[in-house]
CSV table of N, CA and C in Angstrom, one decimal:
chain,number,residue,atom,x,y,z
A,1,UNK,N,1.1,-1.8,-0.3
A,1,UNK,CA,0.2,-0.2,0.2
A,1,UNK,C,1.2,0.9,-0.4
A,2,UNK,N,2.1,1.4,1.1
A,2,UNK,CA,2.7,2.3,0.9
A,2,UNK,C,3.6,2.5,-0.6
A,3,UNK,N,4.0,1.6,-1.1
A,3,UNK,CA,5.0,1.6,-2.1
A,3,UNK,C,3.9,2.2,-3.1
A,4,UNK,N,2.7,1.1,-3.2
A,4,UNK,CA,1.6,2.1,-4.7
A,4,UNK,C,1.4,3.4,-3.8
A,5,UNK,N,1.6,4.0,-3.2
A,5,UNK,CA,1.0,5.5,-2.6
A,5,UNK,C,1.7,6.0,-2.9
A,6,UNK,N,3.5,6.5,-2.6
A,6,UNK,CA,4.1,6.7,-3.2
A,6,UNK,C,4.5,6.5,-5.1
A,7,UNK,N,4.4,5.1,-5.4
A,7,UNK,CA,4.5,5.5,-6.8
A,7,UNK,C,3.6,6.3,-8.0
A,8,UNK,N,1.8,6.3,-6.8
A,8,UNK,CA,0.8,6.9,-7.9
A,8,UNK,C,1.4,8.5,-7.2
A,9,UNK,N,1.4,9.2,-7.0
A,9,UNK,CA,3.2,10.2,-5.9
A,9,UNK,C,3.3,10.7,-7.5
A,10,UNK,N,4.7,10.0,-7.1
A,10,UNK,CA,5.4,9.8,-9.0
A,10,UNK,C,5.0,9.5,-9.7
A,11,UNK,N,4.3,9.8,-10.5
A,11,UNK,CA,3.9,9.4,-11.3
A,11,UNK,C,2.4,10.5,-12.3
A,12,UNK,N,2.8,10.7,-10.7
A,12,UNK,CA,1.3,12.4,-10.6
A,12,UNK,C,2.6,13.9,-10.8
A,13,UNK,N,2.9,13.8,-10.2
A,13,UNK,CA,4.2,14.7,-10.7
A,13,UNK,C,5.0,15.2,-11.8
A,14,UNK,N,5.4,13.7,-11.8
A,14,UNK,CA,5.7,13.2,-13.5
A,14,UNK,C,4.9,13.9,-14.6
A,15,UNK,N,3.1,13.6,-14.8
A,15,UNK,CA,2.8,14.0,-15.2
A,15,UNK,C,2.4,15.7,-15.0
A,16,UNK,N,3.0,15.9,-14.3
A,16,UNK,CA,2.3,17.2,-13.4
A,16,UNK,C,3.6,18.1,-13.8
A,17,UNK,N,5.0,17.5,-14.7
A,17,UNK,CA,6.7,18.3,-15.3
A,17,UNK,C,7.1,18.8,-13.6
A,18,UNK,N,7.0,18.0,-13.5
A,18,UNK,CA,7.7,18.4,-12.1
A,18,UNK,C,9.4,18.6,-11.8
A,19,UNK,N,8.8,16.6,-11.9
A,19,UNK,CA,10.3,15.8,-12.4
A,19,UNK,C,11.2,16.8,-13.1
A,20,UNK,N,10.4,16.8,-14.1
A,20,UNK,CA,11.5,17.6,-15.6
A,20,UNK,C,12.1,18.8,-15.1
A,21,UNK,N,11.1,20.0,-14.5
A,21,UNK,CA,11.4,21.5,-13.9
A,21,UNK,C,13.0,20.9,-12.9
A,22,UNK,N,12.6,20.4,-12.0
A,22,UNK,CA,13.5,20.0,-11.1
A,22,UNK,C,15.2,19.5,-11.9
A,23,UNK,N,14.7,18.6,-12.6
A,23,UNK,CA,16.0,17.7,-13.5
A,23,UNK,C,16.8,18.7,-14.2
A,24,UNK,N,15.8,19.8,-14.7
A,24,UNK,CA,16.8,21.3,-15.3
A,24,UNK,C,17.3,22.5,-15.0
A,25,UNK,N,16.3,22.1,-13.7
A,25,UNK,CA,17.8,23.6,-12.7
A,25,UNK,C,18.9,22.4,-12.1
A,26,UNK,N,18.6,20.8,-11.9
A,26,UNK,CA,20.0,20.4,-12.0
A,26,UNK,C,20.7,20.0,-13.1
A,27,UNK,N,20.9,20.1,-14.4
A,27,UNK,CA,21.6,20.4,-15.2
A,27,UNK,C,22.0,21.6,-15.4
A,28,UNK,N,21.4,23.1,-15.1
A,28,UNK,CA,21.1,24.1,-15.8
A,28,UNK,C,22.3,24.2,-14.7
A,29,UNK,N,22.5,24.4,-12.9
A,29,UNK,CA,23.3,24.7,-12.3
A,29,UNK,C,24.5,23.8,-12.7
A,30,UNK,N,24.3,23.0,-12.6
A,30,UNK,CA,25.5,21.7,-13.3
A,30,UNK,C,26.3,22.5,-14.5
A,31,UNK,N,25.8,22.6,-15.6
A,31,UNK,CA,26.2,23.4,-16.1
A,31,UNK,C,26.8,25.1,-16.2
A,32,UNK,N,26.2,25.5,-15.4
A,32,UNK,CA,26.6,27.0,-14.9
A,32,UNK,C,28.2,27.1,-13.9
A,33,UNK,N,28.4,25.5,-13.2
A,33,UNK,CA,29.8,25.4,-12.7
A,33,UNK,C,30.6,25.0,-13.7
A,34,UNK,N,30.8,24.5,-14.3
A,34,UNK,CA,30.8,23.7,-15.1
A,34,UNK,C,31.6,24.5,-16.3
A,35,UNK,N,31.0,25.7,-16.8
A,35,UNK,CA,30.9,26.4,-17.3
A,35,UNK,C,31.7,27.7,-17.0
A,36,UNK,N,32.7,27.7,-15.6
A,36,UNK,CA,32.8,28.7,-14.7
A,36,UNK,C,34.0,28.5,-14.7
A,37,UNK,N,34.2,26.9,-15.3
A,37,UNK,CA,36.3,26.1,-14.7
A,37,UNK,C,36.8,26.9,-16.1
A,38,UNK,N,37.5,26.8,-16.0
A,38,UNK,CA,38.7,27.0,-17.1
A,38,UNK,C,39.4,25.8,-18.3
A,39,UNK,N,39.2,25.7,-18.7
A,39,UNK,CA,40.3,24.8,-19.4
A,39,UNK,C,41.9,24.8,-19.7
A,40,UNK,N,42.5,23.9,-18.8
A,40,UNK,CA,43.7,24.3,-18.1
A,40,UNK,C,44.7,24.1,-19.5
A,41,UNK,N,44.3,23.0,-20.2
A,41,UNK,CA,45.0,22.8,-22.0
A,41,UNK,C,45.2,23.5,-22.5
A,42,UNK,N,44.4,24.8,-23.0
A,42,UNK,CA,44.0,25.3,-23.4
A,42,UNK,C,44.9,27.0,-22.8
A,43,UNK,N,45.1,27.3,-21.8
A,43,UNK,CA,46.7,27.8,-21.6
A,43,UNK,C,47.2,28.6,-21.9
A,44,UNK,N,48.2,29.5,-22.2
A,44,UNK,CA,50.1,28.9,-22.4
A,44,UNK,C,50.5,28.0,-22.3
A,45,UNK,N,50.6,29.2,-20.3
A,45,UNK,CA,51.7,29.1,-19.3
A,45,UNK,C,50.9,26.8,-18.8
A,46,UNK,N,50.3,26.8,-19.3
A,46,UNK,CA,51.0,25.5,-18.6
A,46,UNK,C,51.4,24.5,-20.2
A,47,UNK,N,50.8,24.9,-21.2
A,47,UNK,CA,51.8,23.6,-22.3
A,47,UNK,C,53.1,23.7,-22.6
A,48,UNK,N,53.2,25.8,-21.8
A,48,UNK,CA,54.7,26.1,-21.5
A,48,UNK,C,55.8,25.4,-20.5
A,49,UNK,N,55.0,25.1,-19.4
A,49,UNK,CA,55.2,24.8,-17.9
A,49,UNK,C,55.2,22.6,-18.5
A,50,UNK,N,54.5,22.8,-19.3
A,50,UNK,CA,54.5,20.9,-19.1
A,50,UNK,C,55.8,20.9,-20.5
A,51,UNK,N,55.8,21.3,-21.1
A,51,UNK,CA,57.1,21.1,-22.0
A,51,UNK,C,58.4,21.5,-21.4
A,52,UNK,N,57.7,22.8,-20.2
A,52,UNK,CA,59.3,22.7,-19.4
A,52,UNK,C,60.1,21.4,-18.7
A,53,UNK,N,58.3,21.0,-18.9
A,53,UNK,CA,58.5,19.1,-17.1
A,53,UNK,C,59.7,18.9,-18.2
A,54,UNK,N,59.4,18.6,-19.6
A,54,UNK,CA,59.6,17.5,-20.6
A,54,UNK,C,61.1,17.9,-20.3
A,55,UNK,N,61.5,19.3,-20.7
A,55,UNK,CA,62.9,19.4,-21.0
A,55,UNK,C,63.9,19.2,-20.3
A,56,UNK,N,63.7,19.7,-17.9
A,56,UNK,CA,63.8,19.5,-16.8
A,56,UNK,C,64.0,17.3,-16.5
A,57,UNK,N,63.3,17.3,-17.7
A,57,UNK,CA,63.4,15.3,-17.4
A,57,UNK,C,64.9,15.3,-18.2
A,58,UNK,N,64.8,15.6,-19.5
A,58,UNK,CA,66.1,15.9,-20.1
A,58,UNK,C,67.2,15.6,-19.6
A,59,UNK,N,66.4,16.3,-18.8
A,59,UNK,CA,68.4,17.1,-17.3
A,59,UNK,C,68.3,16.7,-16.9
A,60,UNK,N,67.8,15.8,-16.0
A,60,UNK,CA,67.2,14.7,-15.2
A,60,UNK,C,69.2,14.0,-15.5
A,61,UNK,N,67.9,13.2,-16.2
A,61,UNK,CA,68.5,12.3,-16.9
A,61,UNK,C,70.1,12.0,-16.7
A,62,UNK,N,70.4,13.0,-17.1
A,62,UNK,CA,71.6,13.2,-17.5
A,62,UNK,C,73.1,13.3,-16.1
A,63,UNK,N,72.1,13.3,-14.9
A,63,UNK,CA,72.9,13.6,-13.3
A,63,UNK,C,73.2,12.4,-13.4
A,64,UNK,N,74.3,12.4,-12.6
A,64,UNK,CA,75.4,11.1,-11.7
A,64,UNK,C,74.0,10.2,-11.4
A,65,UNK,N,74.4,9.0,-10.8
A,65,UNK,CA,73.4,8.4,-10.5
A,65,UNK,C,73.7,8.3,-9.1
A,66,UNK,N,74.7,9.0,-8.9
A,66,UNK,CA,74.3,9.9,-6.7
A,66,UNK,C,73.4,10.5,-6.8
A,67,UNK,N,73.0,11.3,-7.6
A,67,UNK,CA,72.2,12.5,-7.5
A,67,UNK,C,70.0,11.5,-7.4
A,68,UNK,N,70.3,9.9,-7.8
A,68,UNK,CA,69.0,10.0,-8.2
A,68,UNK,C,68.2,9.9,-7.7
A,69,UNK,N,68.2,10.0,-6.3
A,69,UNK,CA,67.2,10.1,-5.0
A,69,UNK,C,67.3,11.2,-4.8
A,70,UNK,N,68.6,12.5,-4.3
A,70,UNK,CA,68.3,13.4,-4.3
A,70,UNK,C,68.2,14.8,-5.7
A,71,UNK,N,68.3,15.3,-6.2
A,71,UNK,CA,67.9,16.3,-6.4
A,71,UNK,C,67.3,15.7,-8.3
A,72,UNK,N,67.7,14.7,-8.4
A,72,UNK,CA,66.7,13.8,-9.3
A,72,UNK,C,65.3,14.3,-8.9
A,73,UNK,N,65.4,13.7,-8.0
A,73,UNK,CA,64.0,13.5,-7.6
A,73,UNK,C,62.8,15.7,-7.8
A,74,UNK,N,64.0,16.0,-6.4
A,74,UNK,CA,63.6,16.8,-6.1
A,74,UNK,C,63.2,18.1,-7.5
A,75,UNK,N,64.2,18.1,-8.8
A,75,UNK,CA,64.0,18.8,-9.4
A,75,UNK,C,63.0,18.1,-10.9
A,76,UNK,N,62.4,16.9,-10.8
A,76,UNK,CA,61.2,16.4,-11.3
A,76,UNK,C,60.0,17.0,-10.5
A,77,UNK,N,59.8,16.8,-10.0
A,77,UNK,CA,59.1,16.6,-8.8
A,77,UNK,C,58.0,18.5,-8.5
A,78,UNK,N,59.5,20.0,-8.3
A,78,UNK,CA,59.2,20.8,-8.7
A,78,UNK,C,58.7,21.7,-10.6
A,79,UNK,N,59.0,20.7,-11.8
A,79,UNK,CA,59.1,20.7,-13.0
A,79,UNK,C,57.5,20.4,-13.0
A,80,UNK,N,57.0,19.1,-12.3
A,80,UNK,CA,55.2,18.5,-13.1
A,80,UNK,C,55.5,19.3,-11.8
A,81,UNK,N,55.2,20.0,-10.5
A,81,UNK,CA,54.6,20.7,-9.3
A,81,UNK,C,53.8,22.5,-10.0
A,82,UNK,N,54.5,22.6,-11.2
A,82,UNK,CA,54.5,23.9,-11.7
A,82,UNK,C,53.5,23.4,-12.9
A,83,UNK,N,53.0,22.7,-13.6
A,83,UNK,CA,52.2,22.6,-15.0
A,83,UNK,C,50.4,21.8,-14.2
A,84,UNK,N,50.6,21.4,-12.8
A,84,UNK,CA,49.3,20.4,-11.8
A,84,UNK,C,48.5,21.3,-11.1
A,85,UNK,N,49.8,22.6,-10.5
A,85,UNK,CA,49.5,23.8,-9.5
A,85,UNK,C,48.3,24.5,-10.8
A,86,UNK,N,49.0,24.9,-12.2
A,86,UNK,CA,48.3,25.6,-12.9
A,86,UNK,C,46.3,25.1,-13.0
A,87,UNK,N,47.0,23.6,-13.3
A,87,UNK,CA,45.6,22.9,-14.3
A,87,UNK,C,44.7,22.8,-12.9
A,88,UNK,N,45.4,22.3,-11.1
A,88,UNK,CA,44.0,22.2,-10.3
A,88,UNK,C,43.5,23.8,-10.0
A,89,UNK,N,43.9,24.1,-9.4
A,89,UNK,CA,43.7,25.7,-10.2
A,89,UNK,C,42.8,26.1,-11.1
A,90,UNK,N,42.5,26.1,-12.1
A,90,UNK,CA,41.9,26.2,-12.8
A,90,UNK,C,40.5,25.5,-12.8
A,91,UNK,N,40.6,24.6,-11.9
A,91,UNK,CA,39.0,23.9,-12.0
A,91,UNK,C,38.6,25.1,-10.7
A,92,UNK,N,39.2,25.5,-9.9
A,92,UNK,CA,38.2,26.0,-8.8
A,92,UNK,C,37.5,26.8,-9.3
A,93,UNK,N,36.5,27.7,-8.4
A,93,UNK,CA,35.8,28.7,-8.8
A,93,UNK,C,35.7,30.2,-8.5
A,94,UNK,N,36.9,30.6,-8.3
A,94,UNK,CA,36.4,31.6,-7.3
A,94,UNK,C,38.1,32.3,-8.1
A,95,UNK,N,37.9,33.5,-8.5
A,95,UNK,CA,40.0,33.8,-9.2
A,95,UNK,C,40.6,33.6,-8.5
A,96,UNK,N,40.1,34.3,-7.1
A,96,UNK,CA,41.7,34.4,-5.0
A,96,UNK,C,41.9,32.4,-5.3
A,97,UNK,N,40.9,31.8,-5.5
A,97,UNK,CA,41.5,30.8,-5.0
A,97,UNK,C,42.2,30.0,-7.1
A,98,UNK,N,42.0,30.6,-7.4
A,98,UNK,CA,43.0,30.4,-8.9
A,98,UNK,C,44.3,31.2,-8.6
A,99,UNK,N,44.4,31.7,-8.6
A,99,UNK,CA,45.3,33.0,-8.3
A,99,UNK,C,46.1,32.7,-7.3
A,100,UNK,N,45.8,31.3,-5.8
A,100,UNK,CA,46.2,30.4,-5.8
A,100,UNK,C,47.2,29.8,-5.7
A,101,UNK,N,46.4,29.3,-6.5
A,101,UNK,CA,46.8,27.9,-6.8
A,101,UNK,C,48.3,28.3,-8.3
A,102,UNK,N,48.5,29.4,-9.0
A,102,UNK,CA,49.4,30.2,-9.7
A,102,UNK,C,50.2,30.5,-9.2
A,103,UNK,N,50.1,31.7,-7.0
A,103,UNK,CA,50.8,32.0,-7.0
A,103,UNK,C,52.1,30.3,-5.9
A,104,UNK,N,51.4,29.2,-6.0
A,104,UNK,CA,52.1,27.8,-5.3
A,104,UNK,C,53.2,27.0,-6.8
A,105,UNK,N,52.6,27.5,-7.6
A,105,UNK,CA,52.9,27.2,-9.4
A,105,UNK,C,54.2,27.8,-9.3
A,106,UNK,N,53.4,29.6,-8.9
A,106,UNK,CA,54.9,30.3,-9.4
A,106,UNK,C,55.8,29.9,-8.2
A,107,UNK,N,56.0,29.5,-6.9
A,107,UNK,CA,57.3,28.8,-5.9
A,107,UNK,C,57.8,28.0,-6.5
A,108,UNK,N,57.0,26.9,-6.8
A,108,UNK,CA,57.6,25.6,-7.3
A,108,UNK,C,58.9,26.1,-8.7
A,109,UNK,N,58.9,27.1,-9.8
A,109,UNK,CA,59.6,27.6,-10.1
A,109,UNK,C,60.5,28.0,-9.7
A,110,UNK,N,60.4,28.6,-8.6
A,110,UNK,CA,61.7,29.5,-7.9
A,110,UNK,C,62.8,27.8,-7.9
A,111,UNK,N,61.7,27.2,-6.6
A,111,UNK,CA,62.1,26.5,-6.5
A,111,UNK,C,62.9,25.7,-7.3
A,112,UNK,N,62.9,25.1,-8.5
A,112,UNK,CA,63.3,24.4,-9.4
A,112,UNK,C,64.5,25.2,-9.6
A,113,UNK,N,64.8,26.4,-9.9
A,113,UNK,CA,65.4,27.4,-10.3
A,113,UNK,C,66.7,27.4,-9.3
A,114,UNK,N,65.9,27.4,-8.2
A,114,UNK,CA,67.1,27.4,-7.2
A,114,UNK,C,68.0,26.0,-7.4
A,115,UNK,N,67.2,24.9,-7.4
A,115,UNK,CA,68.0,23.7,-7.9
A,115,UNK,C,68.7,23.3,-9.1
A,116,UNK,N,68.1,24.2,-10.2
A,116,UNK,CA,69.1,23.8,-11.2
A,116,UNK,C,69.9,25.1,-10.8
A,117,UNK,N,70.0,25.9,-10.3
A,117,UNK,CA,71.3,26.5,-9.8
A,117,UNK,C,72.7,25.9,-9.3
A,118,UNK,N,71.1,25.4,-8.2
A,118,UNK,CA,73.0,24.7,-7.9
A,118,UNK,C,73.4,23.2,-8.5
A,119,UNK,N,72.7,22.6,-8.7
A,119,UNK,CA,73.1,21.9,-9.8
A,119,UNK,C,74.5,22.4,-10.5
A,120,UNK,N,73.9,23.3,-11.7
A,120,UNK,CA,75.8,24.2,-11.8
A,120,UNK,C,76.4,24.4,-11.5
A,121,UNK,N,75.9,24.9,-10.7
A,121,UNK,CA,77.3,25.5,-9.2
A,121,UNK,C,78.3,24.1,-9.0
A,122,UNK,N,77.3,23.0,-8.7
A,122,UNK,CA,78.2,21.8,-8.2
A,122,UNK,C,78.9,21.2,-9.7
A,123,UNK,N,79.0,21.1,-10.2
A,123,UNK,CA,79.0,20.7,-11.8
A,123,UNK,C,78.8,19.1,-11.8
A,124,UNK,N,77.0,18.9,-11.9
A,124,UNK,CA,76.7,17.3,-11.9
A,124,UNK,C,76.2,17.1,-12.7
A,125,UNK,N,76.3,18.2,-13.9
A,125,UNK,CA,75.2,18.5,-15.0
A,125,UNK,C,77.4,17.1,-16.5
A,126,UNK,N,76.2,15.9,-16.4
A,126,UNK,CA,77.2,15.1,-17.8
A,126,UNK,C,76.5,15.7,-18.7
A,127,UNK,N,77.3,15.5,-19.7
A,127,UNK,CA,76.7,15.9,-20.9
A,127,UNK,C,76.8,17.0,-21.6
A,128,UNK,N,76.4,17.4,-22.9
A,128,UNK,CA,75.9,18.2,-23.1
A,128,UNK,C,74.2,18.5,-23.0
A,129,UNK,N,74.2,19.9,-22.4
A,129,UNK,CA,72.0,19.9,-22.9
A,129,UNK,C,72.1,21.8,-22.1
A,130,UNK,N,71.4,22.6,-23.8
A,130,UNK,CA,71.7,24.1,-23.5
A,130,UNK,C,70.3,24.8,-21.7
A,131,UNK,N,71.5,25.1,-21.4
A,131,UNK,CA,71.0,25.4,-20.0
A,131,UNK,C,70.5,26.5,-20.1
A,132,UNK,N,71.0,27.6,-21.4
A,132,UNK,CA,70.7,28.7,-21.4
A,132,UNK,C,69.0,28.9,-21.8
A,133,UNK,N,69.0,28.2,-22.3
A,133,UNK,CA,67.4,27.7,-23.2
A,133,UNK,C,66.4,27.3,-21.9
A,134,UNK,N,67.0,26.4,-21.3
A,134,UNK,CA,66.0,25.9,-20.4
A,134,UNK,C,65.7,27.1,-19.2
A,135,UNK,N,67.0,28.1,-19.1
A,135,UNK,CA,66.7,29.3,-17.9
A,135,UNK,C,65.8,30.6,-18.0
A,136,UNK,N,65.8,30.9,-20.0
A,136,UNK,CA,65.2,31.4,-20.2
A,136,UNK,C,63.8,31.2,-20.7
A,137,UNK,N,63.1,29.9,-20.4
A,137,UNK,CA,62.0,30.1,-20.6
A,137,UNK,C,61.4,29.7,-19.2
A,138,UNK,N,62.4,29.4,-18.3
A,138,UNK,CA,62.4,28.9,-17.1
A,138,UNK,C,61.5,30.4,-16.3
A,139,UNK,N,62.5,31.5,-17.1
A,139,UNK,CA,61.9,33.2,-16.6
A,139,UNK,C,60.7,33.7,-17.1
A,140,UNK,N,60.9,33.4,-18.7
A,140,UNK,CA,59.8,34.0,-19.1
A,140,UNK,C,58.1,33.0,-18.8
A,141,UNK,N,58.1,31.8,-18.9
A,141,UNK,CA,57.3,31.1,-17.7
A,141,UNK,C,57.3,32.1,-16.1
A,142,UNK,N,57.8,32.1,-15.4
A,142,UNK,CA,57.8,33.2,-14.8
A,142,UNK,C,57.6,34.2,-13.9
A,143,UNK,N,57.8,34.9,-15.0
A,143,UNK,CA,56.9,36.6,-15.2
A,143,UNK,C,55.6,36.3,-16.1
A,144,UNK,N,55.4,35.3,-16.9
A,144,UNK,CA,53.7,34.6,-17.1
A,144,UNK,C,53.0,34.9,-16.3
A,145,UNK,N,53.4,33.7,-15.7
A,145,UNK,CA,52.9,33.5,-14.2
A,145,UNK,C,52.2,34.9,-13.2
A,146,UNK,N,54.1,35.5,-12.7
A,146,UNK,CA,53.2,36.8,-12.1
A,146,UNK,C,52.2,37.5,-12.9
A,147,UNK,N,52.2,37.7,-14.5
A,147,UNK,CA,50.9,38.9,-14.7
A,147,UNK,C,50.1,38.3,-15.0
A,148,UNK,N,49.5,37.6,-14.6
A,148,UNK,CA,48.2,36.6,-14.3
A,148,UNK,C,47.3,36.5,-13.4
A,149,UNK,N,49.0,36.6,-12.4
A,149,UNK,CA,48.5,36.6,-11.5
A,149,UNK,C,47.8,38.2,-10.9
A,150,UNK,N,48.5,38.7,-11.3
A,150,UNK,CA,48.5,40.2,-11.1
A,150,UNK,C,47.4,40.7,-11.9
A,151,UNK,N,46.9,40.3,-13.1
A,151,UNK,CA,45.2,40.5,-13.9
A,151,UNK,C,44.6,40.0,-12.0
A,152,UNK,N,44.9,39.1,-12.8
A,152,UNK,CA,43.6,37.8,-12.2
A,152,UNK,C,43.6,39.1,-9.9
A,153,UNK,N,44.6,39.5,-9.7
A,153,UNK,CA,44.0,40.4,-8.3
A,153,UNK,C,43.4,41.5,-8.2
A,154,UNK,N,44.1,42.6,-10.0
A,154,UNK,CA,43.4,43.2,-10.5
A,154,UNK,C,44.6,44.5,-9.5
């Protein structure tokens, strides 16, 4: 009896269009949320940071085996952290949250720069590598991330 009453009420609701209105509201709300998310793949700073991470991995392969679990691990994690934080920030609803993740990304880029400088001061790199190009890419990326943070914060 109870199940049958519940079913009859639901059928009346459906026939009166209440469920359709409810689902339209749910779908429209979901579309508003998705519409506010940024597509990180379209951001030039994300693309450039992915390219930088790839270069860092190539450089890390040229480090001596004794640095496998030290600087190798550190620089690769920093390099991955830059585009990862940009991507995570894109999922945030507010501009300030997005800016906060960009700041974390910027911090990771400066951490990476410090570690790369240490690698070259200690002459740990074996083989040929275009370090000037790497530092230029990193510096340009840092300026662009900082510029976007400034623009977002107004």
